[in-house]
Amino acid sequence: MHLFFYVLSEPEYYQKFITLAEHKHTVRKLQTSLYKTLWEAEKGHLYRPDVRQLAKKLRNKYLPQSQVMHAT
C-alpha cells in the first residue's frame, strides 16, 4: 500500500487517478475501498495511535470525502 501512496504523491499520477475514478467503475471502487479502509483504521480503537494518525493523514491528503463516490 505504501507504493500506491508514493505514486499518488506525484501530482501527475494523482490527477490521473482522480480522473480515472470519475470515469471507470473499477477505479472508483478501488478509491472507495481505500477510503473506507483508511477511515476504519483511523477510527479503530484497536490500532496504535501512530497508525491511526497516519491513516487520517493519508485519507485527508489523497482521498478527500468530496471526491469519493460510494460504490454500490
Short mmCIF file of C-alpha atoms in Angstrom, two decimals:
data_model
loop_
_atom_site.label_atom_id
_atom_site.label_comp_id
_atom_site.label_asym_id
_atom_site.label_seq_id
_atom_site.Cartn_x
_atom_site.Cartn_y
_atom_site.Cartn_z
CA MET A 1 0.00 0.00 0.00
CA HIS A 2 2.92 2.34 0.65
CA LEU A 3 3.88 2.19 -3.02
CA PHE A 4 0.36 3.22 -4.01
CA PHE A 5 0.52 6.39 -1.90
CA TYR A 6 4.07 7.05 -3.05
CA VAL A 7 2.82 7.04 -6.64
CA LEU A 8 -0.08 9.32 -5.70
CA SER A 9 2.39 11.81 -4.24
CA GLU A 10 3.32 12.72 -7.82
CA PRO A 11 0.77 15.36 -8.93
CA GLU A 12 0.56 13.94 -12.45
CA TYR A 13 -0.32 10.42 -11.27
CA TYR A 14 -2.66 11.72 -8.59
CA GLN A 15 -4.62 13.69 -11.19
CA LYS A 16 -4.77 10.66 -13.49
CA PHE A 17 -6.08 8.53 -10.64
CA ILE A 18 -8.79 11.08 -9.80
CA THR A 19 -9.77 11.38 -13.47
CA LEU A 20 -9.94 7.61 -13.88
CA ALA A 21 -12.01 7.32 -10.70
CA GLU A 22 -14.54 9.68 -12.24
CA HIS A 23 -14.91 7.57 -15.39
CA LYS A 24 -14.05 3.95 -14.56
CA HIS A 25 -16.16 1.91 -12.19
CA THR A 26 -13.29 -0.37 -11.10
CA VAL A 27 -11.05 2.59 -10.22
CA ARG A 28 -13.91 4.26 -8.35
CA LYS A 29 -14.41 1.04 -6.38
CA LEU A 30 -10.68 1.00 -5.56
CA GLN A 31 -10.84 4.62 -4.42
CA THR A 32 -13.88 3.94 -2.25
CA SER A 33 -12.33 0.80 -0.79
CA LEU A 34 -9.14 2.65 0.10
CA TYR A 35 -11.13 5.45 1.69
CA LYS A 36 -13.18 3.04 3.80
CA THR A 37 -10.10 1.09 4.87
CA LEU A 38 -8.26 4.22 5.96
CA TRP A 39 -11.36 5.57 7.72
CA GLU A 40 -11.77 2.29 9.63
CA ALA A 41 -8.08 2.30 10.59
CA GLU A 42 -8.38 5.90 11.75
CA LYS A 43 -11.46 5.22 13.88
CA GLY A 44 -10.50 1.74 15.08
CA HIS A 45 -9.57 1.67 18.75
CA LEU A 46 -7.53 -1.49 18.27
CA TYR A 47 -4.88 0.30 16.21
CA ARG A 48 -1.89 2.11 17.69
CA PRO A 49 -2.20 5.92 17.80
CA ASP A 50 0.57 6.39 15.21
CA VAL A 51 -1.26 4.07 12.78
CA ARG A 52 -4.49 5.99 13.28
CA GLN A 53 -2.69 9.31 12.69
CA LEU A 54 -1.07 8.01 9.50
CA ALA A 55 -4.40 6.68 8.22
CA LYS A 56 -6.02 10.07 8.84
CA LYS A 57 -3.17 11.92 7.13
CA LEU A 58 -3.26 9.67 4.05
CA ARG A 59 -7.06 9.75 3.82
CA ASN A 60 -7.24 13.53 4.08
CA LYS A 61 -4.40 14.12 1.66
CA TYR A 62 -5.18 11.64 -1.10
CA LEU A 63 -8.84 10.67 -0.71
CA PRO A 64 -10.92 13.64 0.37
CA GLN A 65 -14.51 12.58 1.00
CA SER A 66 -15.86 15.02 -1.57
CA GLN A 67 -14.05 13.07 -4.30
CA VAL A 68 -15.05 9.62 -3.11
CA MET A 69 -18.29 8.34 -4.55
CA HIS A 70 -19.67 5.42 -2.66
CA ALA A 71 -19.62 2.42 -4.96
CA THR A 72 -22.58 0.11 -4.92
#
